[in-house]
Coordinates of C-alpha atoms in Angstrom, one line a residue:
M1 CA 0.0 0.0 0.0
P2 CA 1.2 3.6 -0.5
P3 CA 3.2 5.2 2.3
T4 CA 1.6 7.5 4.8
T5 CA 3.0 11.0 5.6
P6 CA 6.7 10.7 6.6
A7 CA 7.5 10.6 10.3
R8 CA 8.6 13.8 11.9
P9 CA 12.3 14.6 12.2
S10 CA 14.2 12.7 14.9
S11 CA 15.7 15.7 16.7
P12 CA 13.6 17.1 19.5
T13 CA 12.9 20.7 19.8
P14 CA 15.2 22.1 22.5
R15 CA 13.4 22.7 25.8
S16 CA 14.2 23.1 29.4
A17 CA 13.6 20.1 31.7
P18 CA 11.1 18.8 32.3
E19 CA 8.7 20.8 30.1
A20 CA 9.2 24.1 28.3
A21 CA 6.9 26.7 29.8
S22 CA 5.7 29.8 28.0
P23 CA 7.4 32.9 29.4
P24 CA 5.2 34.9 31.8
P25 CA 3.6 38.1 30.6
A26 CA 6.0 41.0 30.6
G27 CA 5.3 43.4 33.5
P28 CA 7.0 46.7 34.3
I29 CA 10.7 46.5 33.8
D30 CA 12.7 46.7 37.0
L31 CA 15.2 49.2 35.7
P32 CA 17.9 48.7 38.4
T33 CA 17.7 44.9 37.9
F34 CA 17.7 45.3 34.1
A35 CA 20.8 47.6 34.3
G36 CA 22.6 45.2 36.5
N37 CA 21.9 42.4 34.1
L38 CA 23.2 44.4 31.2
A39 CA 26.4 44.9 33.1
R40 CA 26.7 41.2 33.8
L41 CA 25.9 40.6 30.1
V42 CA 28.9 42.7 29.1
E43 CA 31.1 40.9 31.6
E44 CA 30.0 37.5 30.3
S45 CA 30.5 38.7 26.7
G46 CA 34.1 39.5 27.6
K47 CA 34.6 36.0 28.8
A48 CA 33.1 34.6 25.6
M49 CA 35.4 36.8 23.5
A50 CA 38.4 35.8 25.6
A51 CA 37.5 32.1 25.1
Y52 CA 37.4 32.7 21.4
M53 CA 40.6 34.8 21.1
R54 CA 42.9 33.0 23.4
P55 CA 43.5 29.9 21.3
R56 CA 44.0 32.1 18.2
E57 CA 46.5 34.2 20.0
E58 CA 48.4 31.1 21.2
G59 CA 48.4 29.7 17.7
L60 CA 46.2 26.7 18.6
V61 CA 43.4 27.5 16.2
Q62 CA 43.8 28.7 12.6
D63 CA 40.7 30.2 11.1
D64 CA 39.6 29.2 7.6
V65 CA 36.5 31.5 7.7
A66 CA 37.9 33.6 4.9
E67 CA 38.2 30.6 2.6
D68 CA 34.7 29.5 3.4
I69 CA 33.3 32.9 2.8
A70 CA 35.2 33.2 -0.5
D71 CA 33.7 29.9 -1.7
V72 CA 30.2 31.1 -0.7
M73 CA 30.6 34.4 -2.5
K74 CA 32.0 32.7 -5.6
T75 CA 29.2 30.2 -5.8
I76 CA 26.4 32.7 -5.2
G77 CA 28.2 35.1 -7.6
N78 CA 27.7 32.5 -10.4
V79 CA 23.9 32.7 -9.8
A80 CA 24.0 36.5 -9.8
E81 CA 26.0 36.5 -13.0
Y82 CA 23.3 34.4 -14.7
W83 CA 20.5 36.8 -13.7
L84 CA 22.5 40.0 -14.4
A85 CA 23.8 38.8 -17.8
D86 CA 20.5 39.5 -19.5
P87 CA 18.7 42.9 -18.8
Q88 CA 15.3 41.2 -19.2
R89 CA 16.2 38.5 -16.7
T90 CA 17.4 41.1 -14.3
L91 CA 14.1 43.0 -14.6
D92 CA 12.1 39.8 -14.1
A93 CA 14.0 39.0 -11.0
Q94 CA 13.6 42.5 -9.5
S95 CA 9.9 42.6 -10.5
R96 CA 9.1 39.3 -8.7
L97 CA 10.7 40.5 -5.5
I98 CA 9.3 44.0 -5.5
G99 CA 5.9 42.7 -6.6
G100 CA 5.9 40.3 -3.6
Y101 CA 6.7 43.2 -1.2
L102 CA 4.0 45.4 -2.7
E103 CA 1.4 42.6 -2.3
L104 CA 2.5 42.2 1.3
W105 CA 2.3 45.9 1.9
S106 CA -1.3 46.0 0.5
S107 CA -2.3 42.9 2.6
T108 CA -0.9 44.4 5.8
L109 CA -2.7 47.7 5.2
K110 CA -6.0 45.8 4.7
R111 CA -5.4 43.8 7.9
L112 CA -4.7 47.0 9.9
S113 CA -8.0 48.4 8.7
G114 CA -9.8 45.3 10.0
Q115 CA -10.1 43.2 6.9
E116 CA -9.4 39.5 6.8
T117 CA -6.6 38.6 4.5
K118 CA -4.8 35.5 3.4
P119 CA -1.0 35.5 4.0
V120 CA 1.1 36.3 1.0
A121 CA 3.8 33.9 2.3
A122 CA 3.4 31.1 4.9
P123 CA 6.0 28.9 6.5
P124 CA 5.8 25.1 5.9
P125 CA 3.5 23.3 8.3
R126 CA 6.5 21.7 10.2
D127 CA 8.5 24.9 10.5
G128 CA 8.9 25.3 14.3
R129 CA 10.4 28.8 14.1
F130 CA 7.1 30.7 13.9
M131 CA 4.9 28.7 16.3
D132 CA 4.4 31.6 18.8
P133 CA 0.9 33.1 18.3
E134 CA 2.3 36.6 18.0
W135 CA 3.8 35.7 14.7
N136 CA 0.2 35.6 13.3
N137 CA -1.8 37.8 15.7
N138 CA 0.5 40.8 15.8
P139 CA 0.5 42.7 12.4
F140 CA 4.1 43.9 12.9
F141 CA 5.6 40.4 13.5
D142 CA 3.3 38.9 10.9
A143 CA 4.6 41.4 8.3
L144 CA 8.2 40.8 9.4
K145 CA 7.8 37.0 9.1
Q146 CA 6.2 37.3 5.7
T147 CA 8.9 39.7 4.5
Y148 CA 11.5 37.2 5.5
L149 CA 9.7 34.3 3.8
L150 CA 9.1 36.2 0.6
T151 CA 12.8 37.1 0.4
S152 CA 14.2 33.7 1.2
N153 CA 11.7 32.0 -1.1
W154 CA 12.7 34.4 -3.9
A155 CA 16.4 33.8 -3.3
E156 CA 15.8 30.0 -3.5
N157 CA 13.8 30.4 -6.7
M158 CA 16.6 32.4 -8.3
V159 CA 19.0 29.6 -7.6
E160 CA 16.6 26.9 -8.8
E161 CA 15.9 28.7 -12.1
A162 CA 19.5 29.7 -12.8
E163 CA 21.0 27.8 -15.8
I164 CA 24.4 26.9 -14.3
D165 CA 26.3 23.6 -13.8
A166 CA 24.7 21.1 -11.5
H167 CA 27.3 21.1 -8.8
T168 CA 27.5 24.8 -8.5
K169 CA 23.7 24.9 -8.4
H170 CA 23.7 22.3 -5.6
K171 CA 26.2 24.3 -3.6
A172 CA 24.3 27.6 -4.2
E173 CA 21.0 26.0 -3.0
F174 CA 22.8 24.8 0.1
Y175 CA 24.5 28.1 0.9
V176 CA 21.3 30.1 0.3
R177 CA 19.4 27.8 2.7
Q178 CA 22.2 28.3 5.3
I179 CA 22.1 32.1 4.9
A180 CA 18.3 32.2 5.0
S181 CA 18.3 30.0 8.2
A182 CA 20.8 32.3 9.8
V183 CA 19.0 35.6 9.2
S184 CA 15.6 34.4 10.2
P185 CA 13.9 37.0 12.5
S186 CA 13.3 34.1 15.0
N187 CA 17.0 34.2 15.7
F188 CA 17.2 37.7 17.2
V189 CA 15.8 39.1 20.4
L190 CA 14.3 42.3 19.0
T191 CA 12.5 40.5 16.1
N192 CA 11.2 37.4 18.0
P193 CA 8.1 38.1 20.1
E194 CA 8.7 35.1 22.4
L195 CA 12.3 36.3 23.1
L196 CA 11.1 39.8 23.7
R197 CA 8.6 38.7 26.3
T198 CA 11.2 36.4 28.0
T199 CA 13.8 39.2 28.1
L200 CA 11.3 41.8 29.5
A201 CA 9.8 39.3 32.0
S202 CA 13.2 38.3 33.4
N203 CA 14.8 41.8 33.2
G204 CA 17.4 40.4 30.9
E205 CA 18.4 37.5 33.1
N206 CA 17.9 35.1 30.2
L207 CA 20.6 36.9 28.1
V208 CA 23.1 36.7 31.0
R209 CA 22.5 33.0 31.4
G210 CA 22.7 32.5 27.6
M211 CA 26.0 34.5 27.3
K212 CA 27.5 32.4 30.2
M213 CA 26.6 29.2 28.3
L214 CA 28.0 30.7 25.1
A215 CA 31.4 31.4 26.8
E216 CA 31.4 27.8 28.2
D217 CA 30.6 26.3 24.8
I218 CA 33.3 28.3 23.1
E219 CA 35.7 27.1 25.8
A220 CA 34.6 23.5 25.4
G221 CA 35.2 23.8 21.6
G222 CA 38.7 25.0 22.1
G223 CA 38.0 28.4 20.6
D224 CA 35.2 27.3 18.3
L225 CA 31.6 27.2 19.2
K226 CA 30.5 23.7 20.2
I227 CA 26.7 24.1 20.5
R228 CA 25.4 22.0 23.4
Q229 CA 22.4 20.1 22.1
T230 CA 21.7 18.2 25.3
D231 CA 22.6 18.2 29.0
S232 CA 25.9 16.3 28.8
S233 CA 26.1 16.0 32.5
K234 CA 23.3 13.4 32.6
F235 CA 25.2 10.9 30.5
Q236 CA 28.3 8.7 31.0
V237 CA 29.5 6.1 28.5
G238 CA 29.7 2.8 30.4
E239 CA 27.3 3.9 33.2
N240 CA 24.0 4.8 31.5
L241 CA 25.1 4.5 27.8
A242 CA 26.7 1.4 26.3
T243 CA 25.8 -0.7 29.3
T244 CA 25.2 -4.1 27.6
P245 CA 27.4 -6.6 29.5
G246 CA 30.4 -7.9 27.6
K247 CA 34.1 -8.0 27.3
V248 CA 36.8 -6.5 25.1
I249 CA 38.5 -9.7 23.8
F250 CA 41.0 -8.2 21.3
E251 CA 42.6 -4.9 20.5
N252 CA 45.1 -3.4 18.1
E253 CA 46.0 0.2 17.2
L254 CA 42.8 0.7 15.1
M255 CA 40.1 -1.1 17.0
Q256 CA 38.9 -3.0 20.0
L257 CA 36.6 -6.0 19.5
I258 CA 33.8 -6.5 22.0
Q259 CA 31.9 -9.8 22.6
Y260 CA 28.7 -9.3 24.5
A261 CA 27.8 -11.7 27.3
P262 CA 24.9 -14.1 26.5
Q263 CA 21.5 -13.5 28.1
T264 CA 19.8 -16.6 26.9
E265 CA 20.5 -20.3 27.5
N266 CA 20.8 -21.1 23.8
V267 CA 22.0 -18.8 20.9
L268 CA 21.9 -18.9 17.2
A269 CA 24.8 -21.0 16.0
L270 CA 26.2 -18.3 13.7
P271 CA 27.4 -15.1 15.5
L272 CA 26.9 -11.5 14.3
V273 CA 29.9 -9.2 13.6
I274 CA 28.9 -5.5 13.5
I275 CA 31.0 -3.0 11.7
P276 CA 30.0 0.5 12.8
P277 CA 31.1 3.8 11.2
W278 CA 34.4 5.2 12.3
I279 CA 32.8 8.6 11.9
N280 CA 31.4 8.9 15.5
K281 CA 31.3 6.0 17.9
F282 CA 29.8 2.6 17.9
Y283 CA 27.5 3.1 20.9
V284 CA 24.7 4.6 18.9
L285 CA 23.8 0.9 18.5
D286 CA 24.0 0.4 22.3
L287 CA 22.5 3.5 23.8
T288 CA 20.3 3.3 26.9
A289 CA 19.0 -0.2 27.8
E290 CA 15.6 0.7 26.3
K291 CA 17.1 1.8 22.9
S292 CA 20.0 -0.6 22.5
F293 CA 20.0 -2.7 19.3
V294 CA 22.8 -4.7 20.7
R295 CA 21.0 -5.6 23.9
W296 CA 17.8 -6.5 22.0
A297 CA 19.8 -8.7 19.7
V298 CA 21.6 -10.5 22.6
E299 CA 18.2 -10.9 24.4
H300 CA 16.9 -12.7 21.3
G301 CA 19.7 -15.2 21.3
I302 CA 22.4 -13.7 19.0
T303 CA 26.1 -13.8 19.9
V304 CA 27.1 -10.2 19.0
F305 CA 30.6 -9.0 18.3
M306 CA 31.1 -5.2 17.9
V307 CA 34.1 -3.2 16.5
S308 CA 35.0 -0.2 18.5
W309 CA 37.2 2.0 16.4
V310 CA 40.0 4.0 17.9
N311 CA 39.7 7.8 18.1
P312 CA 42.9 8.4 16.1
G313 CA 45.6 10.9 16.7
P314 CA 48.3 12.3 14.4
E315 CA 50.4 9.1 14.9
L316 CA 47.8 7.2 12.8
A317 CA 47.7 9.8 10.0
G318 CA 49.0 7.3 7.4
K319 CA 46.4 4.6 8.1
G320 CA 44.4 4.2 5.0
F321 CA 41.4 2.2 3.8
E322 CA 43.4 -0.9 3.3
D323 CA 44.6 -0.7 6.9
Y324 CA 41.1 -0.3 8.2
M325 CA 40.0 -3.3 6.1
R326 CA 42.9 -5.6 7.1
D327 CA 43.4 -4.6 10.7
G328 CA 39.8 -3.7 11.3
V329 CA 37.1 -5.6 9.4
L330 CA 39.1 -8.7 8.5
K331 CA 40.8 -9.0 11.9
A332 CA 37.3 -8.7 13.6
F333 CA 36.1 -11.5 11.4
E334 CA 39.0 -13.7 12.3
V335 CA 38.8 -13.1 16.0
A336 CA 35.0 -13.6 16.1
K337 CA 35.2 -16.9 14.4
R338 CA 37.9 -18.2 16.8
A339 CA 36.1 -16.9 19.9
A340 CA 32.8 -18.4 18.7
H341 CA 34.4 -21.6 17.4
V342 CA 32.6 -21.3 14.0
E343 CA 33.6 -21.2 10.4
H344 CA 30.7 -19.0 9.3
F345 CA 29.1 -15.8 10.7
H346 CA 26.7 -13.0 9.8
A347 CA 28.1 -9.5 9.1
L348 CA 26.3 -6.2 9.6
G349 CA 27.5 -2.7 8.6
Y350 CA 26.1 0.7 9.5
C351 CA 26.5 3.8 7.3
V352 CA 30.2 4.1 6.3
G353 CA 30.8 0.9 8.2
G354 CA 28.5 -0.7 5.7
T355 CA 30.4 0.9 2.8
M356 CA 33.6 -0.5 4.2
L357 CA 31.9 -3.9 4.7
A358 CA 30.8 -3.9 1.0
I359 CA 34.3 -3.0 -0.2
T360 CA 35.8 -5.7 2.0
L361 CA 33.4 -8.3 0.5
A362 CA 34.2 -7.2 -3.0
W363 CA 38.0 -7.3 -2.3
L364 CA 37.6 -10.8 -0.8
A365 CA 35.8 -11.9 -4.0
A366 CA 38.6 -10.4 -6.2
A367 CA 41.2 -12.1 -4.1
R368 CA 39.2 -15.4 -4.2
K369 CA 39.2 -15.6 -0.5
D370 CA 36.2 -17.1 1.6
V371 CA 36.4 -16.0 5.2
G372 CA 33.0 -17.4 6.1
V373 CA 30.5 -14.6 5.7
R374 CA 27.1 -16.3 5.5
T375 CA 24.8 -13.2 5.2
V376 CA 25.3 -9.4 5.1
S377 CA 23.0 -6.7 6.5
F378 CA 23.4 -3.0 5.6
L379 CA 21.9 -0.2 7.6
T380 CA 21.7 3.2 5.8
T381 CA 24.6 2.2 3.6
Q382 CA 25.7 3.8 0.3
V383 CA 27.8 2.2 -2.4
D384 CA 26.6 4.4 -5.2
F385 CA 27.3 8.1 -4.4
A386 CA 25.7 9.7 -7.4
Q387 CA 22.7 10.8 -5.3
A388 CA 24.5 11.2 -2.0
G389 CA 22.6 14.3 -0.9
D390 CA 23.8 17.6 0.5
L391 CA 27.1 16.2 1.7
K392 CA 28.2 16.4 -1.9
V393 CA 28.1 20.2 -1.5
F394 CA 31.5 19.8 0.4
I395 CA 33.0 17.6 -2.3
D396 CA 34.8 18.9 -5.3
E397 CA 38.5 18.9 -6.3
E398 CA 39.2 22.3 -4.9
Q399 CA 37.6 21.6 -1.5
I400 CA 39.1 18.2 -1.1
A401 CA 42.6 19.5 -2.0
N402 CA 42.1 22.3 0.5
L403 CA 41.0 19.8 3.2
E404 CA 44.0 17.5 2.4
R405 CA 46.4 20.4 2.8
K406 CA 44.9 21.1 6.3
M407 CA 45.0 17.4 7.2
L408 CA 48.7 17.3 6.3
E409 CA 49.3 19.8 9.1
T410 CA 47.5 17.9 11.8
G411 CA 47.4 14.3 10.4
V412 CA 43.7 14.0 11.1
M413 CA 40.3 15.4 10.2
E414 CA 39.1 17.1 13.4
G415 CA 35.9 15.6 14.7
R416 CA 34.2 19.0 15.3
K417 CA 34.6 19.9 11.6
M418 CA 32.7 16.7 10.5
A419 CA 30.1 17.3 13.2
N420 CA 29.6 20.9 12.0
A421 CA 29.1 19.7 8.5
F422 CA 26.5 17.1 9.5
N423 CA 24.7 19.7 11.7
M424 CA 24.6 22.1 8.8
L425 CA 22.6 19.6 6.7
R426 CA 19.7 20.3 9.1
A427 CA 20.5 23.7 10.4
N428 CA 16.9 24.5 11.3
D429 CA 16.8 21.3 13.5
L430 CA 20.3 21.0 14.8
I431 CA 21.7 24.5 15.0
W432 CA 19.4 27.5 15.2
P433 CA 16.8 26.1 17.7
Y434 CA 19.7 25.5 20.1
V435 CA 21.2 29.0 19.5
V436 CA 17.8 30.5 20.4
N437 CA 17.1 28.1 23.3
N438 CA 20.5 28.2 24.9
Y439 CA 22.0 31.6 24.2
L440 CA 18.9 33.8 23.9
K441 CA 16.3 32.1 26.1
G442 CA 19.1 31.1 28.5
Q443 CA 17.6 27.6 28.9
A444 CA 19.8 24.4 29.2
P445 CA 18.8 21.8 26.6
F446 CA 16.9 18.7 27.6
P447 CA 18.9 15.5 28.2
F448 CA 18.7 13.3 25.0
D449 CA 20.9 10.3 24.5
I450 CA 21.1 10.4 20.7
L451 CA 22.2 14.1 20.7
Y452 CA 24.8 13.3 23.4
W453 CA 26.2 10.6 21.0
N454 CA 25.9 13.1 18.1
S455 CA 28.2 15.5 19.9
D456 CA 30.7 12.9 20.9
S457 CA 32.7 13.1 17.6
T458 CA 35.8 11.3 16.5
R459 CA 38.9 12.3 14.5
L460 CA 39.6 10.7 11.2
P461 CA 43.1 9.7 9.8
A462 CA 44.1 11.8 6.9
A463 CA 44.9 9.0 4.5
N464 CA 41.7 7.1 5.2
H465 CA 39.5 10.1 5.0
S466 CA 41.1 11.3 1.8
F467 CA 40.7 7.9 0.1
Y468 CA 37.0 7.7 1.1
L469 CA 36.2 11.3 -0.1
R470 CA 38.0 10.9 -3.4
N471 CA 37.0 7.4 -4.4
C472 CA 33.5 7.3 -3.2
Y473 CA 32.0 10.9 -3.0
L474 CA 34.1 12.6 -5.7
D475 CA 34.7 10.0 -8.4
N476 CA 32.1 7.4 -7.4
K477 CA 34.6 4.7 -8.4
L478 CA 33.1 1.9 -6.4
A479 CA 29.8 2.1 -8.2
Q480 CA 31.6 2.2 -11.6
G481 CA 33.7 -0.8 -10.9
K482 CA 36.9 1.3 -11.1
L483 CA 38.0 1.2 -7.5
L484 CA 41.4 -0.4 -6.7
L485 CA 42.2 -1.6 -3.2
A486 CA 45.4 -3.5 -2.3
G487 CA 46.1 -3.9 -6.0
L488 CA 42.8 -5.5 -6.9
P489 CA 39.8 -4.1 -8.9
L490 CA 36.5 -4.2 -7.0
D491 CA 33.3 -5.3 -8.5
L492 CA 30.1 -5.3 -6.4
R493 CA 28.5 -7.8 -8.8
T494 CA 30.8 -10.4 -7.3
I495 CA 29.0 -10.2 -3.9
D496 CA 26.4 -12.9 -4.0
L497 CA 25.2 -13.3 -0.5
P498 CA 21.8 -13.2 1.2
M499 CA 21.4 -9.5 1.9
Y500 CA 19.2 -7.3 4.0
S501 CA 19.3 -3.5 3.6
V502 CA 17.5 -0.8 5.5
A503 CA 17.2 2.8 4.3
T504 CA 15.3 5.5 6.2
R505 CA 12.7 7.8 4.7
E506 CA 14.1 11.1 5.8
D507 CA 17.8 10.4 5.8
H508 CA 19.9 13.5 5.1
I509 CA 23.3 11.6 5.2
A510 CA 22.5 8.4 3.2
P511 CA 19.4 9.3 1.2
A512 CA 17.0 6.5 0.6
A513 CA 17.1 6.8 -3.2
S514 CA 20.9 6.5 -3.0
V515 CA 20.8 3.4 -0.9
F516 CA 18.1 1.9 -3.2
N517 CA 20.1 2.5 -6.3
G518 CA 23.3 1.1 -4.9
L519 CA 21.6 -2.2 -4.1
Q520 CA 21.1 -2.8 -7.8
L521 CA 24.8 -3.0 -8.3
F522 CA 25.3 -6.2 -6.2
G523 CA 25.3 -9.7 -7.5
A524 CA 22.5 -10.7 -5.1
R525 CA 18.9 -9.6 -4.6
A526 CA 18.5 -7.9 -1.3
R527 CA 15.5 -7.7 1.0
F528 CA 15.0 -4.0 1.0
V529 CA 13.2 -2.3 3.9
L530 CA 12.4 1.4 4.1
A531 CA 12.0 2.7 7.6
G532 CA 10.3 5.8 8.8
S533 CA 12.2 8.8 10.3
G534 CA 15.9 9.6 9.7
H535 CA 19.4 8.3 9.7
I536 CA 19.6 7.6 13.4
A537 CA 16.0 7.4 14.8
G538 CA 14.9 5.3 11.8
V539 CA 17.5 2.7 12.7
I540 CA 17.5 3.0 16.5
N541 CA 13.8 2.2 16.8
P542 CA 13.2 -0.5 19.4
P543 CA 9.9 -2.5 19.0
A544 CA 8.7 -1.7 22.6
R545 CA 8.4 2.0 21.8
G546 CA 5.9 1.4 19.0
K547 CA 7.2 4.4 17.0
Y548 CA 7.4 5.1 13.3
Q549 CA 6.8 2.5 10.6
Y550 CA 8.5 0.5 7.8
W551 CA 7.7 -0.6 4.3
T552 CA 8.5 -3.9 2.6
G553 CA 8.0 -4.9 -1.0
G554 CA 9.7 -6.5 -4.0
P555 CA 13.4 -6.5 -4.8
P556 CA 15.0 -3.1 -5.3
E557 CA 14.6 -2.5 -9.0
G558 CA 14.0 0.6 -11.0
K559 CA 13.3 3.8 -9.1
L560 CA 12.5 4.1 -5.4
E561 CA 9.2 5.9 -6.1
G562 CA 8.0 3.0 -8.1
W563 CA 9.0 0.5 -5.3
I564 CA 7.1 2.6 -2.7
D565 CA 3.9 2.7 -4.8
T566 CA 3.5 -1.1 -4.3
A567 CA 5.1 -1.5 -0.9
E568 CA 3.3 -2.7 2.2
L569 CA 3.2 -0.5 5.3
H570 CA 4.0 -2.0 8.7
P571 CA 3.6 -0.1 12.0
G572 CA 6.5 0.0 14.4
S573 CA 10.1 -1.2 14.2
W574 CA 11.8 -3.2 11.5
W575 CA 14.0 -5.1 14.0
P576 CA 11.7 -8.1 14.3
D577 CA 11.5 -8.4 10.5
W578 CA 15.3 -8.4 10.3
L579 CA 15.5 -11.1 13.1
Q580 CA 13.0 -13.3 11.3
W581 CA 15.0 -12.9 8.1
L582 CA 18.2 -13.8 9.9
E583 CA 16.7 -16.9 11.5
Q584 CA 15.5 -18.0 8.1
Q585 CA 19.1 -18.1 6.9
D586 CA 20.2 -20.5 9.6
E587 CA 18.0 -21.1 12.7
H588 CA 20.2 -23.8 14.3
R589 CA 20.9 -23.0 18.0
L590 CA 23.4 -24.2 20.5
P591 CA 24.4 -23.5 24.1
A592 CA 25.4 -19.9 24.9
R593 CA 29.0 -18.8 24.5
E594 CA 31.0 -16.8 27.0
P595 CA 33.1 -13.9 25.8
G596 CA 36.5 -15.0 24.5
G597 CA 35.4 -18.6 24.1
G598 CA 38.5 -19.8 26.0
V599 CA 40.7 -18.6 23.2
F600 CA 41.0 -14.9 24.0
A601 CA 41.4 -13.6 27.6
P602 CA 39.1 -10.7 28.2
I603 CA 41.1 -7.4 28.3
E604 CA 38.5 -5.3 30.0
D605 CA 34.7 -4.8 30.4
A606 CA 32.7 -3.4 27.6
P607 CA 32.5 -0.7 26.3
G608 CA 36.3 -0.5 26.6
R609 CA 38.7 2.3 26.6
Y610 CA 38.7 3.4 23.0
V611 CA 35.1 4.6 23.0
K612 CA 35.8 6.9 25.9
V613 CA 38.6 8.9 24.3
K614 CA 37.4 12.4 23.6
S615 CA 38.3 14.5 20.6

């Protein structure tokens, strides 16, 4: 049956614990208190400026803002050049904008005279920036809102209609959205009615609290703003996150391998080896006990092995894709088989971990090596990057060369830069609501485990990151059968294994269409499942919560839209569907195994040391 309306974004609206309350009506301003708070605001501003300047004066931070601005101006300049090259096009562009303003002016005058009018421009239904009633009830704020919407919509249309090359247009669309998000009147005290009421009601106390948090977040970011998206004090890895019992049974300089302790008398004969992304940390699959995919799998009789990648420093700068394959994926396979006393196993890869898993399987096929992989599961995994979404905005020869030059200086890609790029993909969900909530309302964000994980970023070795960006995102060599690794050409068609693949409907990192298209490159037909929500919440969706939905249908052929038209909707989580599929491959069970299997002496308790290293 056709899909229902997509699930809402996975990120919560920032709020103060336990519930966000509307600010009280503004009464008379207490001038002495207000003046005192202004003085404190200036003092806290000085601390924020000092936190920003100190690392720069000490040479610890080198700004690349000028380069970023230059790229933005160059890109948008290409759009402007198209419209200014023809006087008729220039006139048309001006007329559309001015005509919209005149229509709004007329509508506002009618409303002031008491007439009912329809809005000239309205925000999308799910836009949380203009939820306060004053945005509609107060003619001034309504006109301000509509002026902003008219202007931003006009700018986006100018980019969309410009006849320029596809990559430049994609970048321009992205940059215009970022600028439009930044200049929204909801982001400023004097143009946001809720912020005005809050400031007047508290005599400016909210701004003092906000500036104090701003200084703390710049200090925490080492001179760059690290926006707090959650109350980090409420979480501790190994205490209330990543708590599934287990042991680290092996480690090398790139990874630790965890084997989780059994929680059932009997287990599936074949264990599961999970390859998580090395961008961020494995415990997104082992969050709180209620949300942990690992715990759920163990409770259902699966012996689970998990790779925990190291958070690399400059000493690992030269570690490339081949190293991650040999000393990471293949070594995990070898250790898991020995610890479980088996010759075969199931493999699962998440995001770029899935991409690495696919590359490893293609390399094994090229090398004519069989290491015992019985089935493969992919979670939000791309192998064809032609439709890789807005991340491609950051990928062209000039930008990659610039990034490589910077990585040569440090040996690594700093985690905060990758985190900022991901946050920018959804700025109206992951940046500006927190700017408003934290620094203008002065409210600490609500504790949320996924956003704590999201802020716990990792560094990336220069060699590995450069290989990935160039061969996958820039040149898309894996999809074209042109990728060489360890001297062998890789062909995805040689991977002929039972395959299960999950994409998520609202994924901004691995778009569902990109995942769907990539599955058609393999030599086996996959069971394709489309889950509701986004890249994280669509995957981390335990059945007990009864949230979201998923679709199943025929094999991934043709276009995603056509597949969806005939797909069947199922409420809730896809996890039980995956387990049923896995058991169909081999349902034989045997007595539960203890970590290490008598072959490897446990090194330490899960989740291990590597996952606790901060960037």
